[in-house]
Coordinates of C-alpha atoms in Angstrom, one line a residue:
M28 CA 113.5 113.3 56.3
P29 CA 111.0 115.3 58.5
S30 CA 107.4 114.1 58.6
Y31 CA 104.3 115.6 60.1
P32 CA 103.0 114.2 63.4
H33 CA 99.4 114.0 62.0
D34 CA 97.5 114.8 58.8
L35 CA 96.6 118.3 57.7
P36 CA 92.9 119.1 57.4
P37 CA 91.2 118.8 54.0
C38 CA 91.4 122.2 52.2
P39 CA 88.4 124.4 51.7
P40 CA 86.9 125.0 48.2
P41 CA 88.0 127.9 46.0
T42 CA 87.0 131.4 47.1
E43 CA 84.2 133.1 45.2
S44 CA 86.3 136.1 44.4
Y45 CA 89.9 136.4 43.3
L46 CA 92.5 138.8 42.1
P47 CA 92.4 139.2 38.3
S48 CA 95.5 138.1 36.4
F49 CA 97.0 139.4 33.2
W50 CA 96.0 136.1 31.5
L51 CA 92.3 136.8 32.2
S52 CA 92.4 140.2 30.4
E53 CA 91.0 138.6 27.3
P54 CA 88.2 136.3 28.5
S55 CA 87.0 133.3 26.4
H56 CA 83.5 133.0 25.1
L57 CA 83.4 129.9 27.3
E58 CA 83.9 132.0 30.4
N59 CA 80.5 131.2 31.9
E60 CA 79.6 128.2 29.7
R61 CA 76.9 125.9 30.7
S62 CA 76.4 123.5 27.9
T63 CA 73.0 122.4 29.2
A64 CA 70.7 124.4 31.4
A65 CA 70.6 121.5 33.9
L66 CA 73.4 119.3 35.1
P67 CA 73.3 115.9 33.3
D68 CA 72.1 113.1 35.5
T69 CA 74.9 110.7 34.3
S70 CA 78.1 110.8 32.3
D71 CA 80.8 108.2 31.3
I72 CA 83.5 110.4 32.9
V73 CA 83.3 113.5 35.1
I74 CA 86.4 115.7 35.2
V75 CA 86.5 118.2 38.0
G76 CA 88.6 121.2 37.0
S77 CA 88.9 123.1 33.7
G78 CA 92.5 124.2 33.8
I79 CA 95.3 122.9 31.6
T80 CA 95.1 119.5 33.3
G81 CA 91.4 119.0 32.8
S82 CA 91.3 120.5 29.3
L83 CA 94.3 118.4 28.0
L84 CA 92.9 115.2 29.5
A85 CA 89.4 115.8 28.0
Y86 CA 90.9 116.6 24.6
Q87 CA 93.1 113.5 24.7
L88 CA 90.2 111.2 25.8
L89 CA 88.0 112.5 23.0
Q90 CA 90.7 112.1 20.5
G91 CA 91.0 108.5 21.5
D92 CA 87.3 107.8 21.8
P93 CA 84.9 110.4 20.4
G94 CA 82.0 108.3 21.7
L95 CA 82.7 109.2 25.3
K96 CA 80.3 111.3 27.3
I97 CA 82.4 113.7 29.3
T98 CA 81.2 116.3 31.8
M99 CA 83.5 118.9 33.2
L100 CA 82.7 120.8 36.4
E101 CA 84.3 124.1 37.3
A102 CA 83.7 125.9 40.6
R103 CA 84.2 129.4 39.2
E104 CA 84.6 130.8 35.7
V105 CA 86.3 128.6 33.2
C106 CA 90.0 128.1 33.8
S107 CA 90.1 130.8 36.5
G108 CA 92.4 128.8 38.8
A109 CA 96.2 128.1 38.7
T110 CA 96.4 127.9 34.9
A111 CA 95.2 131.5 34.6
R112 CA 97.7 132.6 37.3
N113 CA 101.0 131.0 36.4
G114 CA 104.0 132.6 34.8
G115 CA 103.5 131.6 31.2
Q116 CA 106.7 129.6 31.1
C117 CA 107.2 126.3 29.4
K118 CA 110.4 125.7 31.2
T119 CA 112.0 123.2 33.6
D120 CA 115.1 122.9 35.7
P121 CA 117.2 120.8 33.5
Y122 CA 120.1 120.2 35.9
I123 CA 119.6 121.7 39.4
V124 CA 117.5 118.8 40.7
Y125 CA 119.8 116.1 39.1
R126 CA 121.9 115.3 42.1
A127 CA 118.9 115.0 44.5
H128 CA 117.1 112.8 42.0
K129 CA 120.2 110.7 41.5
A130 CA 120.6 110.1 45.2
L131 CA 117.0 108.8 45.4
Y132 CA 116.5 107.0 42.1
G133 CA 119.9 106.4 40.5
P134 CA 121.4 108.2 37.4
E135 CA 119.2 106.6 34.8
L136 CA 115.9 107.5 36.4
A137 CA 117.2 110.9 37.5
N138 CA 118.0 111.7 33.9
E139 CA 114.6 110.3 32.7
L140 CA 112.7 112.6 35.1
I141 CA 114.5 115.6 33.7
K142 CA 114.1 114.5 30.0
F143 CA 110.3 114.0 30.7
E144 CA 110.0 117.6 31.8
T145 CA 112.2 119.0 29.0
S146 CA 110.1 117.1 26.4
H147 CA 107.1 119.3 27.1
L148 CA 108.3 122.1 24.9
D149 CA 108.3 119.8 21.9
R150 CA 105.0 118.3 23.0
F151 CA 103.3 121.7 23.0
A152 CA 105.0 122.6 19.7
A153 CA 103.7 119.4 18.1
L154 CA 100.2 119.8 19.4
L155 CA 99.9 123.3 18.1
A156 CA 101.4 122.4 14.8
K157 CA 98.8 119.7 14.4
D158 CA 95.8 121.6 15.9
P159 CA 96.5 125.3 15.8
I160 CA 95.3 127.2 18.9
E161 CA 96.1 130.9 19.2
C162 CA 97.8 131.0 22.6
S163 CA 101.0 133.2 21.9
F164 CA 103.3 130.1 22.0
H165 CA 106.9 131.0 21.3
V166 CA 110.2 129.2 21.5
T167 CA 112.8 131.4 23.1
T168 CA 116.0 131.5 25.2
A169 CA 116.1 131.1 28.9
F170 CA 118.7 132.4 31.3
D171 CA 119.1 130.8 34.7
V172 CA 121.0 133.3 36.9
C173 CA 122.4 132.4 40.4
M174 CA 122.4 135.5 42.5
N175 CA 124.7 134.4 45.4
A176 CA 127.7 132.2 45.9
A177 CA 125.9 129.4 47.7
M178 CA 123.3 129.0 45.0
A179 CA 126.0 129.3 42.2
E180 CA 128.0 126.5 43.9
K181 CA 124.9 124.3 44.2
A182 CA 123.7 124.8 40.7
K183 CA 127.2 124.3 39.1
A184 CA 127.7 121.1 41.1
S185 CA 124.5 119.6 39.8
Y186 CA 125.1 120.9 36.3
D187 CA 128.6 119.3 36.3
A188 CA 127.2 116.0 37.7
R189 CA 124.6 115.6 34.9
K190 CA 127.1 116.7 32.3
T191 CA 129.5 114.0 33.5
D192 CA 126.9 111.3 33.6
W193 CA 125.0 112.3 30.4
P194 CA 127.2 114.5 28.2
E195 CA 125.1 114.1 25.1
D196 CA 122.0 115.3 26.9
M197 CA 123.8 118.4 28.2
K198 CA 125.1 119.6 24.8
K199 CA 122.0 121.8 24.4
Y200 CA 122.8 123.8 27.6
R201 CA 125.5 126.5 27.7
E202 CA 127.2 127.2 31.0
L203 CA 127.9 130.9 31.7
D204 CA 130.5 130.9 34.4
D205 CA 132.0 134.4 33.6
S206 CA 129.9 137.0 35.5
E207 CA 130.7 139.7 33.0
E208 CA 129.5 137.6 30.1
L209 CA 126.5 136.5 32.1
E210 CA 125.5 140.2 32.6
R211 CA 126.2 141.2 29.0
L212 CA 124.0 138.4 27.6
S213 CA 121.2 138.3 30.1
G214 CA 121.1 141.9 31.3
V215 CA 120.8 140.7 34.9
K216 CA 122.9 142.6 37.5
G217 CA 125.2 140.8 39.9
G218 CA 124.7 137.2 38.7
L219 CA 127.6 134.8 39.6
W220 CA 126.8 131.8 37.5
G221 CA 124.2 131.0 34.9
C222 CA 123.0 128.7 32.2
M223 CA 121.4 129.4 28.8
Y224 CA 119.1 127.1 26.9
R225 CA 115.9 126.8 24.8
V226 CA 112.5 127.1 26.4
G227 CA 109.0 128.3 25.5
S228 CA 106.4 130.9 26.6
I229 CA 102.7 130.6 26.3
W230 CA 99.3 132.2 27.2
P231 CA 98.2 129.3 29.3
Y232 CA 94.5 130.5 29.7
K233 CA 94.1 130.7 25.9
L234 CA 95.6 127.3 25.5
A235 CA 93.3 125.6 28.0
T236 CA 90.1 127.4 26.7
G237 CA 91.2 126.7 23.1
L238 CA 91.5 123.0 23.9
L239 CA 88.0 123.1 25.5
K240 CA 86.7 124.6 22.3
R241 CA 88.2 121.8 20.3
C242 CA 86.6 119.3 22.7
F243 CA 83.2 120.6 21.7
E244 CA 84.2 120.4 18.0
I245 CA 85.4 116.8 18.3
A246 CA 82.3 115.7 20.0
T247 CA 80.1 117.4 17.3
D248 CA 82.1 116.7 14.2
R249 CA 82.5 112.9 14.8
A250 CA 78.9 112.4 15.9
K251 CA 79.5 108.9 17.4
G252 CA 77.2 109.3 20.3
G253 CA 79.6 111.1 22.6
W254 CA 79.4 114.6 23.9
F255 CA 81.3 117.2 25.9
N256 CA 79.4 119.2 28.5
L257 CA 81.1 122.0 30.4
Q258 CA 79.4 123.4 33.5
T259 CA 81.0 126.5 35.0
R260 CA 80.1 128.0 38.4
T261 CA 79.2 124.5 39.6
P262 CA 81.4 123.7 42.6
A263 CA 81.6 120.0 43.6
S264 CA 81.3 119.4 47.3
T265 CA 81.5 115.7 47.8
I266 CA 82.1 112.5 45.8
T267 CA 80.5 109.3 47.1
Y268 CA 80.9 105.7 45.9
S269 CA 77.9 103.4 45.8
A270 CA 79.1 99.8 45.8
D271 CA 75.7 98.4 44.7
I272 CA 75.9 100.2 41.4
G273 CA 79.7 100.6 41.1
K274 CA 79.5 104.3 40.4
W275 CA 80.4 107.6 42.0
T276 CA 77.9 110.4 42.8
I277 CA 79.3 113.9 42.6
E278 CA 77.3 116.4 44.6
T279 CA 77.4 120.0 43.4
S280 CA 75.7 123.3 44.1
R281 CA 73.3 122.6 41.3
G282 CA 72.5 118.9 41.9
N283 CA 74.1 115.5 41.5
I284 CA 75.7 113.7 38.6
V285 CA 76.6 110.0 38.6
A286 CA 79.5 108.4 36.7
P287 CA 81.6 105.2 36.9
R288 CA 84.8 107.3 36.5
V289 CA 85.7 110.6 38.1
V290 CA 89.0 112.6 37.6
V291 CA 89.9 115.1 40.3
A292 CA 92.0 117.6 38.3
T293 CA 92.0 120.5 40.8
N294 CA 95.6 120.3 41.8
G295 CA 96.0 122.4 45.0
Y296 CA 92.3 121.8 45.9
T297 CA 92.6 118.0 45.7
S298 CA 91.9 117.3 49.3
H299 CA 88.7 119.3 49.3
L300 CA 87.2 116.3 47.4
I301 CA 89.6 113.6 48.5
P302 CA 90.3 114.3 52.2
D303 CA 92.8 111.4 52.6
M304 CA 95.1 113.3 50.3
S305 CA 95.4 116.3 52.6
N306 CA 99.0 115.5 53.5
K307 CA 99.8 114.4 49.9
V308 CA 98.8 117.5 47.9
V309 CA 99.1 120.7 49.9
P310 CA 97.7 124.1 48.6
I311 CA 100.5 126.7 48.5
R312 CA 99.9 130.3 47.7
G313 CA 102.1 132.0 45.2
T314 CA 102.2 135.3 43.5
A315 CA 103.0 136.8 40.1
S316 CA 102.6 140.1 38.3
S317 CA 102.5 141.8 34.9
L318 CA 104.7 144.8 34.2
H319 CA 104.8 147.3 31.4
V320 CA 108.2 147.6 29.7
P321 CA 109.3 151.2 29.2
K322 CA 109.3 152.4 25.6
A323 CA 113.1 152.5 25.4
Q324 CA 113.4 148.9 26.6
A325 CA 110.7 147.7 24.3
A326 CA 112.1 149.3 21.2
G327 CA 115.7 148.4 21.9
T328 CA 118.8 150.6 21.9
P329 CA 122.4 150.3 20.5
S330 CA 123.7 149.4 23.9
N331 CA 125.4 146.0 24.1
K332 CA 125.0 145.8 27.8
I333 CA 121.6 144.1 27.8
F334 CA 120.0 141.5 25.7
R335 CA 117.5 143.6 23.7
P336 CA 114.7 143.5 23.2
L337 CA 113.8 141.5 26.3
F338 CA 112.3 138.6 24.3
T339 CA 113.8 136.0 26.7
S340 CA 112.8 133.9 29.8
Y341 CA 114.5 134.1 33.1
A342 CA 114.9 132.3 36.4
L343 CA 116.8 134.3 39.1
K344 CA 117.8 131.9 41.9
F345 CA 118.4 133.2 45.4
G346 CA 118.4 130.0 47.5
S347 CA 116.4 126.8 48.2
G348 CA 112.8 127.4 47.3
M349 CA 113.5 131.0 46.6
G350 CA 113.6 132.0 43.0
D351 CA 111.9 134.4 40.6
Y352 CA 110.8 133.6 37.1
M353 CA 110.0 135.9 34.2
I354 CA 108.9 135.9 30.6
S355 CA 108.8 138.7 28.1
R356 CA 105.7 138.8 26.0
Q357 CA 106.7 138.3 22.4
E358 CA 103.9 140.5 20.9
G359 CA 105.8 143.7 20.8
G360 CA 107.8 143.1 23.9
K361 CA 105.5 145.4 25.8
E362 CA 104.8 143.3 28.9
V363 CA 106.8 141.2 31.3
V364 CA 105.2 138.5 33.4
L365 CA 107.2 138.1 36.6
G366 CA 106.5 135.7 39.5
G367 CA 108.0 134.6 42.7
A368 CA 108.6 137.2 45.4
K369 CA 109.1 134.5 48.1
Q370 CA 111.7 136.5 49.9
G371 CA 108.9 138.8 51.2
Y372 CA 106.7 136.1 52.7
I373 CA 108.5 132.7 52.8
K374 CA 109.7 133.0 56.4
D375 CA 106.2 132.6 57.8
P376 CA 104.4 129.5 56.5
K377 CA 101.1 130.8 57.9
N378 CA 101.0 133.2 54.9
W379 CA 101.1 130.5 52.3
Y380 CA 101.2 126.9 53.5
G381 CA 97.8 125.2 53.2
K382 CA 96.1 128.4 52.1
V383 CA 93.6 128.7 49.2
D384 CA 92.6 132.4 49.3
D385 CA 93.6 134.0 46.0
S386 CA 91.5 137.1 46.6
E387 CA 94.3 138.9 48.6
Y388 CA 97.9 139.9 48.0
L389 CA 100.7 138.0 49.6
P390 CA 102.7 140.1 52.1
G391 CA 105.3 142.4 50.4
A392 CA 104.5 141.2 46.9
V393 CA 103.4 144.5 45.4
D394 CA 106.5 146.3 46.8
Y395 CA 108.8 143.5 45.7
F396 CA 107.6 143.6 42.1
T397 CA 107.7 147.4 42.0
E398 CA 111.4 147.4 42.9
Y399 CA 112.3 144.4 40.9
M400 CA 113.4 145.5 37.4
P401 CA 115.6 148.5 38.2
K402 CA 117.1 146.5 41.0
H403 CA 118.1 143.4 39.0
F404 CA 118.4 144.6 35.3
V405 CA 121.0 146.9 33.9
N406 CA 120.0 150.1 32.1
W407 CA 116.4 149.9 33.2
P408 CA 115.3 153.5 32.4
D409 CA 112.7 153.9 35.2
P410 CA 113.3 154.0 38.9
T411 CA 110.5 151.5 39.5
S412 CA 108.8 148.7 37.6
N413 CA 105.6 149.8 35.8
I414 CA 103.1 147.4 37.4
D415 CA 100.0 146.4 35.6
K416 CA 98.5 143.7 37.8
V417 CA 99.6 141.6 40.8
W418 CA 97.8 138.4 41.6
T419 CA 97.8 135.4 43.8
G420 CA 97.5 131.8 42.7
I421 CA 97.1 128.4 44.4
L422 CA 99.7 125.8 43.6
G423 CA 99.5 122.1 44.5
Y424 CA 102.7 121.0 46.2
S425 CA 103.2 117.2 46.6
S426 CA 104.6 115.7 49.8
D427 CA 107.4 113.9 48.0
L428 CA 107.9 116.7 45.4
L429 CA 106.5 114.7 42.4
P430 CA 103.0 114.5 40.9
Y431 CA 100.4 111.8 41.7
V432 CA 99.0 110.2 38.5
G433 CA 96.6 107.3 38.3
Q434 CA 93.7 105.6 40.1
H435 CA 93.6 106.3 43.8
P436 CA 95.1 103.1 45.3
S437 CA 93.2 103.2 48.5
Q438 CA 89.7 104.0 47.2
P439 CA 87.1 102.0 45.2
P440 CA 87.8 101.8 41.4
G441 CA 87.1 104.7 39.1
L442 CA 88.5 107.6 41.2
Y443 CA 91.5 109.1 39.3
V444 CA 94.0 111.6 40.6
I445 CA 96.3 113.9 38.6
A446 CA 97.7 116.5 40.9
G447 CA 100.7 117.8 42.9
F448 CA 102.7 119.4 40.0
H449 CA 104.7 121.3 42.6
G450 CA 104.9 124.6 40.7
H451 CA 106.2 122.9 37.5
G452 CA 102.9 122.2 35.8
M453 CA 103.7 123.4 32.3
S454 CA 106.6 120.9 32.2
R455 CA 104.8 118.0 33.8
I456 CA 101.1 118.1 33.0
F457 CA 101.1 117.2 29.2
G458 CA 103.0 114.0 29.6
S459 CA 100.9 113.1 32.7
T460 CA 97.6 113.6 31.0
T461 CA 98.8 111.6 28.0
A462 CA 99.6 108.6 30.3
L463 CA 96.3 109.0 32.3
A464 CA 94.3 109.2 29.1
A465 CA 96.0 106.0 27.9
L466 CA 95.0 104.3 31.2
M467 CA 91.4 105.4 31.1
L468 CA 91.0 104.4 27.4
E469 CA 91.9 100.9 28.4
T470 CA 88.4 100.0 29.6
A471 CA 89.6 96.8 31.3
S472 CA 92.0 98.9 33.4
L473 CA 89.2 100.1 35.7
T474 CA 89.4 96.9 37.8
A475 CA 92.9 95.8 36.7
S476 CA 95.6 95.0 39.1
P477 CA 97.8 97.9 40.3
E478 CA 100.7 96.2 38.4
L479 CA 98.8 96.3 35.1
Q480 CA 97.7 99.8 35.6
T481 CA 101.3 100.8 36.4
N482 CA 102.5 99.1 33.2
I483 CA 100.0 101.0 31.1
L484 CA 101.1 104.3 32.6
L485 CA 104.8 103.5 32.1
S486 CA 104.2 102.3 28.5
A487 CA 102.6 105.7 27.8
G488 CA 105.8 107.4 28.9
L489 CA 105.0 108.4 32.6
P490 CA 108.1 108.3 34.8
K491 CA 107.7 105.6 37.4
P492 CA 108.0 107.9 40.5
Y493 CA 104.9 109.7 39.2
V494 CA 102.6 106.6 39.5
F495 CA 100.2 106.9 42.4
T496 CA 100.9 103.8 44.3
K497 CA 99.7 102.4 47.7
K498 CA 103.3 102.8 49.0
R499 CA 103.2 106.5 48.2
M500 CA 99.7 106.9 49.6
E501 CA 100.7 105.3 52.9
S502 CA 104.0 107.2 53.3
K503 CA 103.9 109.8 56.1
E504 CA 106.8 111.7 54.6
N505 CA 106.3 115.3 53.8
I506 CA 109.3 117.3 52.7
I507 CA 107.6 120.4 51.2
L508 CA 108.8 122.8 53.8
E509 CA 112.3 121.4 53.7
S510 CA 112.4 121.9 50.0
M511 CA 111.4 125.5 50.6
G512 CA 114.4 126.1 52.9
H513 CA 112.5 125.5 56.2
T514 CA 113.9 123.2 58.8
S515 CA 110.9 123.1 61.1
Q516 CA 107.3 122.2 60.4
P517 CA 104.4 124.7 60.9
K518 CA 102.2 124.3 64.0
Q519 CA 99.2 122.2 63.1
A520 CA 95.8 121.9 64.7
D521 CA 95.3 119.8 67.8
P522 CA 95.6 116.1 66.8
E523 CA 92.6 115.3 68.9
E524 CA 90.4 117.8 66.9
P525 CA 88.3 116.1 64.3
L526 CA 89.4 116.9 60.8
V527 CA 86.4 115.8 58.8
D528 CA 82.6 116.2 58.7
K529 CA 83.1 120.0 59.0
I530 CA 80.9 120.6 55.9
G531 CA 80.1 124.2 57.0
E532 CA 83.8 125.0 56.8
G533 CA 84.2 123.5 53.4
M534 CA 85.6 120.2 54.5
T535 CA 84.2 117.1 53.0
K536 CA 84.9 113.4 53.0
I537 CA 84.4 110.5 50.6
V538 CA 81.7 108.1 51.7
V539 CA 81.7 104.5 50.6
A540 CA 78.1 103.3 50.6
S541 CA 77.3 99.8 51.5

């Protein structure tokens, strides 16, 4: 496995401006929320980040203990980061990673990792049945379509391997190995092999902001001394531990707040606040778009050559790290949300690796999305795709391809990390926040042994490879570029150049006070 010769620098903070996404077209009343005019001086827990990770975690913590005092910090408007820029899919890869996981972890754990991800559709369904939030959640059908022989061979081999080892778990997936049937059912041109199964689509921004609204209601309704305080446009710059009081100080643009427990839920921006994770969670720029569906497509026609209307979800696979994903908005079938476009920029890591600027388009993205639908879907009535918006988002890619969940194993107690979802957040975050909330609600766990903390996380259903351990922290392995089809690493800065203390460039460090 390739590894970097030295660490990457900590990433800078979020840019002040950004490209607007489709999901931000209906802003929440919490968009610029500041629950109090001034930042609280203290809090039981500070959560940095208001996306789906932070909102789910706050919701679960308050459900478990409504007496908690929780403060949430957001650098820009509420939920304006990756959650408001993803593809709206609640979907995983239920077979393609199986052989790789099996080689690393054995068949049982490989299957558990996939089942953990596929469980998220039911997790979201159960949550929204219990606590209705209007977020356009729908259960639908997905088509995975392999677009060349090499990808088809790889996908089928992994599909067959999981089916051989776990036949009962694979009964819910239908293989489509006849190219004509694949085209007839999916409407995708030129696919060589595919799979059909149940997934979900969602308006992720509305889900996150709906959960935050519920956090306020829980804290108010139960009136047990707790509160929820959301502070937008309050970027955190440093987090510092004071051993004499056993608490963390979070420095922000509007003052400081002190808490015994801090959760960094900023995913791709993790190393901005925790510099020693700069080679653990790397910011990766991705892109997505919203397209208008032509009237003939939206209404449906008698043709049997396409699955009409396009109320389905797609993954078109072109090679390692190169795939596009798409959902069709259920409300009238008038919009398609399409993401990927890696073929246009993946060859040059300088365009996307370690980058956090979501205010500019990725090279070739607009043209790629413009040509996409008529190129890949049969009977598309227009010569181009009808683009509404194209945007850029910052993903958090993990060095070993799996998330980091738990207390930071190499820092003082009370610093929690939940990050590195590697572009699969909607099928990894819910179960991860459930486990982290269980750990944090065990008050004795703050200074508990790593073994006890691991047991709490595993008992709450977290897969063992997700646990943030000292071994994972000390590993120099980084296979992100390899997973994206690159065989060489990008040129890094001079190893003699200092990588911290550059506060003026947005780089920070944790300081452990004596």
